[in-house]
Amino acid sequence: GSDENKTKVFFEDAFIEEIVLLLSLSRPDIAFELIMNHKTVFRLPPSSDIRMRTEMLTGKDEFSSMLPVDYQEDDTHIYGYVSKPGFTRSSRREQRIIINGRAAAAETIYFAIRNAYDTLIVKGRYPATVLYIDLPEHLVDVNVHPAKREVRFREPLKISNIVGAALRQALRLGGIAINTTMPVCPNVANPQESKQLPSAQTEDSSFPTIAFNPPPVQLPLELPNEPAGNIVQNTNDETNASISTAV
């Protein structure tokens, strides 16, 4: 019926928008434009600052409720933005993770996020994140999922600890009182990996500029081999979407 078709189109549109959103977060140095059903969803200029890209995609109001993250330990760098405890979601759909330049899902990271917020949020609520994790490639296994969407880590407990430390530091610097007696290392032997996949910039001195240096890795999706600036057109009768990219 018509209601079923509308529901199908809604989910198709949401899926396309999320994929392009993840692509644009993975490569803020590339310009993106998404047009769906003859309407421009977003038009993003290239930038070396992930703050600008994050704010334009999340919206000014949501971005104002986020805290910057910038933490380095050993060869692992954690940076990006996380929401304050009072601004959570009913699912982890908005916990977006970019690992070595690729949008990914990893239960180790979801565990670390939950552990870092501890009692600051109630069970069943999830803080929004745009979290970049750069670490040596040999520590990441990207061959778990056919589309390389899900990843596992060679040292999951260590990575979980580092991410947790990064988020707790961000919360403390944001003036959030956290449980300082909580151990840095979560009391878990081996976080299990899940097979489930889960408009203009305004200046604000409270948010530092975080430079983005794109690593030499593939995009999370393989787009058709078109010259930069060309449009990839979906000719589905029900969902009409076009994506343009340019360096």
Tab-separated table of C-alpha atoms in Angstrom:
chain	number	residue	atom	x	y	z
A	1	GLY	CA	0.000	0.000	0.000
A	2	SER	CA	0.923	3.674	-0.101
A	3	ASP	CA	1.853	3.706	3.585
A	4	GLU	CA	4.305	0.842	3.056
A	5	ASN	CA	5.844	2.634	0.080
A	6	LYS	CA	6.210	5.834	2.105
A	7	THR	CA	7.890	3.916	4.907
A	8	LYS	CA	10.228	2.221	2.434
A	9	VAL	CA	11.158	5.542	0.840
A	10	PHE	CA	11.716	7.101	4.265
A	11	PHE	CA	14.173	4.390	5.285
A	12	GLU	CA	15.898	4.486	1.890
A	13	ASP	CA	16.333	8.233	2.190
A	14	ALA	CA	17.621	7.937	5.761
A	15	PHE	CA	20.076	5.207	4.735
A	16	ILE	CA	21.441	7.240	1.813
A	17	GLU	CA	21.778	10.357	3.970
A	18	GLU	CA	23.640	8.461	6.700
A	19	ILE	CA	26.056	6.880	4.206
A	20	VAL	CA	26.923	10.231	2.645
A	21	LEU	CA	27.154	11.825	6.084
A	22	LEU	CA	29.691	9.192	7.147
A	23	LEU	CA	31.630	9.680	3.919
A	24	SER	CA	31.766	13.426	4.474
A	25	LEU	CA	32.905	12.998	8.081
A	26	SER	CA	35.590	10.564	6.934
A	27	ARG	CA	36.973	13.107	4.470
A	28	PRO	CA	36.270	16.697	5.545
A	29	ASP	CA	38.966	17.792	3.086
A	30	ILE	CA	36.599	16.870	0.229
A	31	ALA	CA	33.512	18.899	-0.719
A	32	PHE	CA	30.189	17.037	-0.665
A	33	GLU	CA	26.729	17.900	-1.912
A	34	LEU	CA	23.686	15.671	-1.396
A	35	ILE	CA	20.447	16.298	-3.307
A	36	MET	CA	17.462	14.088	-2.549
A	37	ASN	CA	14.054	14.304	-4.176
A	38	HIS	CA	15.086	17.563	-5.870
A	39	LYS	CA	16.012	19.190	-2.540
A	40	THR	CA	19.510	19.955	-1.295
A	41	VAL	CA	20.052	18.090	1.969
A	42	PHE	CA	23.485	19.570	2.569
A	43	ARG	CA	26.277	21.304	0.683
A	44	LEU	CA	29.646	21.051	2.413
A	45	PRO	CA	32.785	22.951	1.411
A	46	PRO	CA	36.167	21.279	1.987
A	47	SER	CA	37.914	22.066	5.249
A	48	SER	CA	40.952	20.935	7.213
A	49	ASP	CA	39.038	21.578	10.451
A	50	ILE	CA	36.652	18.829	11.558
A	51	ARG	CA	34.818	21.351	13.735
A	52	MET	CA	33.291	23.038	10.699
A	53	ARG	CA	32.216	19.764	9.078
A	54	THR	CA	30.781	18.388	12.344
A	55	GLU	CA	28.809	21.528	13.107
A	56	MET	CA	27.317	21.728	9.629
A	57	LEU	CA	26.186	18.098	9.736
A	58	THR	CA	24.888	17.930	13.304
A	59	GLY	CA	23.350	21.395	13.329
A	60	LYS	CA	24.283	24.388	15.424
A	61	ASP	CA	22.020	23.499	18.364
A	62	GLU	CA	23.262	19.929	18.737
A	63	PHE	CA	26.861	20.955	18.199
A	64	SER	CA	26.604	23.501	21.021
A	65	SER	CA	25.890	20.598	23.394
A	66	MET	CA	29.087	18.764	22.429
A	67	LEU	CA	32.533	18.750	24.008
A	68	PRO	CA	35.834	18.583	22.112
A	69	VAL	CA	38.043	15.513	22.483
A	70	ASP	CA	41.784	15.569	21.853
A	71	TYR	CA	43.870	12.873	23.521
A	72	GLN	CA	47.018	10.997	22.606
A	73	GLU	CA	48.493	7.912	24.223
A	74	ASP	CA	51.332	5.907	22.721
A	75	ASP	CA	50.648	5.764	18.948
A	76	THR	CA	46.894	6.283	19.291
A	77	HIS	CA	45.223	9.665	18.766
A	78	ILE	CA	41.570	10.175	19.772
A	79	TYR	CA	39.880	13.402	18.694
A	80	GLY	CA	36.496	14.793	17.710
A	81	TYR	CA	33.369	15.677	19.676
A	82	VAL	CA	31.065	14.004	22.199
A	83	SER	CA	27.775	15.198	23.651
A	84	LYS	CA	27.296	16.299	27.226
A	85	PRO	CA	25.523	13.782	29.491
A	86	GLY	CA	22.267	15.722	29.353
A	87	PHE	CA	22.032	15.404	25.569
A	88	THR	CA	21.624	11.722	24.730
A	89	ARG	CA	19.730	9.588	22.217
A	90	SER	CA	17.570	6.476	22.513
A	91	SER	CA	19.913	4.521	20.207
A	92	ARG	CA	23.584	4.628	19.318
A	93	ARG	CA	22.850	5.534	15.714
A	94	GLU	CA	24.521	8.905	16.277
A	95	GLN	CA	27.656	7.380	17.752
A	96	ARG	CA	29.733	7.888	14.636
A	97	ILE	CA	33.267	6.543	14.641
A	98	ILE	CA	36.020	7.130	12.094
A	99	ILE	CA	38.943	4.698	12.430
A	100	ASN	CA	42.027	5.516	10.365
A	101	GLY	CA	39.932	7.568	7.962
A	102	ARG	CA	37.176	4.974	7.563
A	103	ALA	CA	33.688	5.078	9.065
A	104	ALA	CA	33.398	1.939	11.153
A	105	ALA	CA	31.540	0.067	13.873
A	106	ALA	CA	33.351	-1.587	16.768
A	107	GLU	CA	31.859	-2.962	19.958
A	108	THR	CA	35.139	-2.188	21.729
A	109	ILE	CA	34.572	1.532	21.123
A	110	TYR	CA	30.883	1.438	22.046
A	111	PHE	CA	31.865	-0.299	25.285
A	112	ALA	CA	34.458	2.403	26.015
A	113	ILE	CA	31.957	5.194	25.414
A	114	ARG	CA	29.421	3.641	27.749
A	115	ASN	CA	32.079	2.962	30.381
A	116	ALA	CA	33.398	6.545	30.244
A	117	TYR	CA	29.978	8.067	30.933
A	118	ASP	CA	29.303	5.494	33.665
A	119	THR	CA	26.464	6.781	35.907
A	120	LEU	CA	26.224	10.117	34.079
A	121	ILE	CA	23.602	8.634	31.757
A	122	VAL	CA	20.820	6.162	32.440
A	123	LYS	CA	20.706	2.724	30.867
A	124	GLY	CA	19.230	2.797	27.375
A	125	ARG	CA	20.495	6.306	26.569
A	126	TYR	CA	23.470	6.981	24.299
A	127	PRO	CA	25.659	10.091	23.929
A	128	ALA	CA	26.199	11.306	20.383
A	129	THR	CA	29.786	11.177	19.146
A	130	VAL	CA	31.855	12.134	16.149
A	131	LEU	CA	35.003	10.339	17.179
A	132	TYR	CA	38.175	9.966	15.117
A	133	ILE	CA	40.604	7.238	16.107
A	134	ASP	CA	44.019	7.153	14.444
A	135	LEU	CA	46.269	4.233	15.345
A	136	PRO	CA	48.825	1.952	13.649
A	137	GLU	CA	47.145	-0.078	10.914
A	138	HIS	CA	48.535	-3.387	12.153
A	139	LEU	CA	46.410	-3.006	15.317
A	140	VAL	CA	43.153	-2.969	13.328
A	141	ASP	CA	41.470	-5.893	11.575
A	142	VAL	CA	39.134	-4.549	8.894
A	143	ASN	CA	38.319	-7.935	7.372
A	144	VAL	CA	35.618	-8.906	9.860
A	145	HIS	CA	32.698	-7.609	7.779
A	146	PRO	CA	32.329	-8.045	3.990
A	147	ALA	CA	31.872	-4.287	3.524
A	148	LYS	CA	34.686	-3.583	6.028
A	149	ARG	CA	32.144	-1.664	8.123
A	150	GLU	CA	32.899	-3.549	11.331
A	151	VAL	CA	36.417	-3.702	12.701
A	152	ARG	CA	38.204	-5.497	15.498
A	153	PHE	CA	41.357	-4.583	17.338
A	154	ARG	CA	44.439	-6.675	18.044
A	155	GLU	CA	44.495	-5.232	21.580
A	156	PRO	CA	40.818	-4.435	22.332
A	157	LEU	CA	41.275	-3.867	26.062
A	158	LYS	CA	44.090	-1.361	25.527
A	159	ILE	CA	42.118	0.548	22.872
A	160	SER	CA	39.025	0.551	25.089
A	161	ASN	CA	41.089	2.005	27.943
A	162	ILE	CA	42.561	4.736	25.749
A	163	VAL	CA	39.185	5.773	24.324
A	164	GLY	CA	37.694	5.782	27.816
A	165	ALA	CA	40.529	7.956	29.114
A	166	ALA	CA	40.046	10.369	26.193
A	167	LEU	CA	36.338	10.773	26.869
A	168	ARG	CA	36.751	11.159	30.635
A	169	GLN	CA	39.334	13.857	30.013
A	170	ALA	CA	36.911	15.663	27.685
A	171	LEU	CA	34.137	15.450	30.277
A	172	ARG	CA	36.392	16.778	33.044
A	173	LEU	CA	37.634	19.653	30.880
A	174	GLY	CA	34.001	20.406	30.042
A	175	GLY	CA	33.224	20.874	33.709
A	176	ILE	CA	31.410	17.558	34.113
A	177	ALA	CA	31.920	15.912	37.497
A	178	ILE	CA	32.780	12.265	36.889
A	179	ASN	CA	33.499	9.335	39.178
A	180	THR	CA	37.214	9.808	39.767
A	181	THR	CA	37.436	6.513	41.655
A	182	MET	CA	36.427	4.576	38.565
A	183	PRO	CA	39.448	2.607	37.299
A	184	VAL	CA	40.907	3.634	33.963
A	185	CYS	CA	40.930	-0.012	32.882
A	186	PRO	CA	37.392	-1.406	32.605
A	187	ASN	CA	36.930	-4.650	34.492
A	188	VAL	CA	36.424	-6.810	31.449
A	189	ALA	CA	38.681	-9.466	30.015
A	190	ASN	CA	37.785	-9.096	26.372
A	191	PRO	CA	34.980	-6.857	25.056
A	192	GLN	CA	33.095	-8.925	22.505
A	193	GLU	CA	32.852	-7.573	18.993
A	194	SER	CA	29.321	-7.064	17.695
A	195	LYS	CA	28.158	-8.030	14.213
A	196	GLN	CA	25.445	-5.369	14.251
A	197	LEU	CA	25.950	-2.201	12.322
A	198	PRO	CA	24.624	0.306	14.042
A	199	SER	CA	24.093	25.924	7.937
A	200	ALA	CA	27.048	28.175	8.098
A	201	GLN	CA	29.930	27.974	10.504
A	202	THR	CA	29.887	30.335	13.442
A	203	GLU	CA	32.942	31.202	15.459
A	204	ASP	CA	32.996	30.003	19.045
A	205	SER	CA	36.204	30.319	21.003
A	206	SER	CA	35.113	27.534	23.366
A	207	PHE	CA	35.670	24.990	20.585
A	208	PRO	CA	39.281	24.521	19.529
A	209	THR	CA	40.249	24.025	15.929
A	210	ILE	CA	41.228	20.420	15.276
A	211	ALA	CA	43.211	19.922	12.101
A	212	PHE	CA	42.423	16.956	9.899
A	213	ASN	CA	45.229	15.167	8.098
A	214	PRO	CA	43.667	12.544	5.825
A	215	PRO	CA	45.513	9.222	6.098
A	216	PRO	CA	46.294	7.248	2.930
A	217	VAL	CA	43.355	4.830	3.271
A	218	GLN	CA	40.272	4.022	1.235
A	219	LEU	CA	36.956	5.732	1.704
A	220	PRO	CA	34.383	3.697	3.632
A	221	LEU	CA	32.448	3.198	0.408
A	222	GLU	CA	33.713	2.746	-3.113
A	223	LEU	CA	32.044	5.384	-5.249
A	224	PRO	CA	31.985	5.020	-9.047
A	225	ASN	CA	35.214	6.078	-10.674
A	226	GLU	CA	34.024	9.494	-11.789
A	227	PRO	CA	36.117	12.662	-12.109
A	228	ALA	CA	35.974	14.968	-9.084
A	229	GLY	CA	32.892	17.136	-9.219
A	230	ASN	CA	30.757	14.715	-11.261
A	231	ILE	CA	27.401	13.544	-9.971
A	232	VAL	CA	26.553	10.004	-8.959
A	233	GLN	CA	22.865	9.612	-9.765
A	234	ASN	CA	20.479	7.073	-8.284
A	235	THR	CA	17.617	6.571	-10.747
A	236	ASN	CA	15.349	4.637	-8.362
A	237	ASP	CA	11.757	5.580	-9.164
A	238	GLU	CA	10.881	6.151	-5.518
A	239	THR	CA	14.077	7.704	-4.165
A	240	ASN	CA	15.966	10.207	-6.291
A	241	ALA	CA	19.360	11.085	-4.837
A	242	SER	CA	22.485	12.610	-6.289
A	243	ILE	CA	25.890	13.046	-4.711
A	244	SER	CA	28.640	15.307	-5.938
A	245	THR	CA	32.154	15.411	-4.561
A	246	ALA	CA	35.124	17.598	-5.282
A	247	VAL	CA	38.597	17.924	-3.842
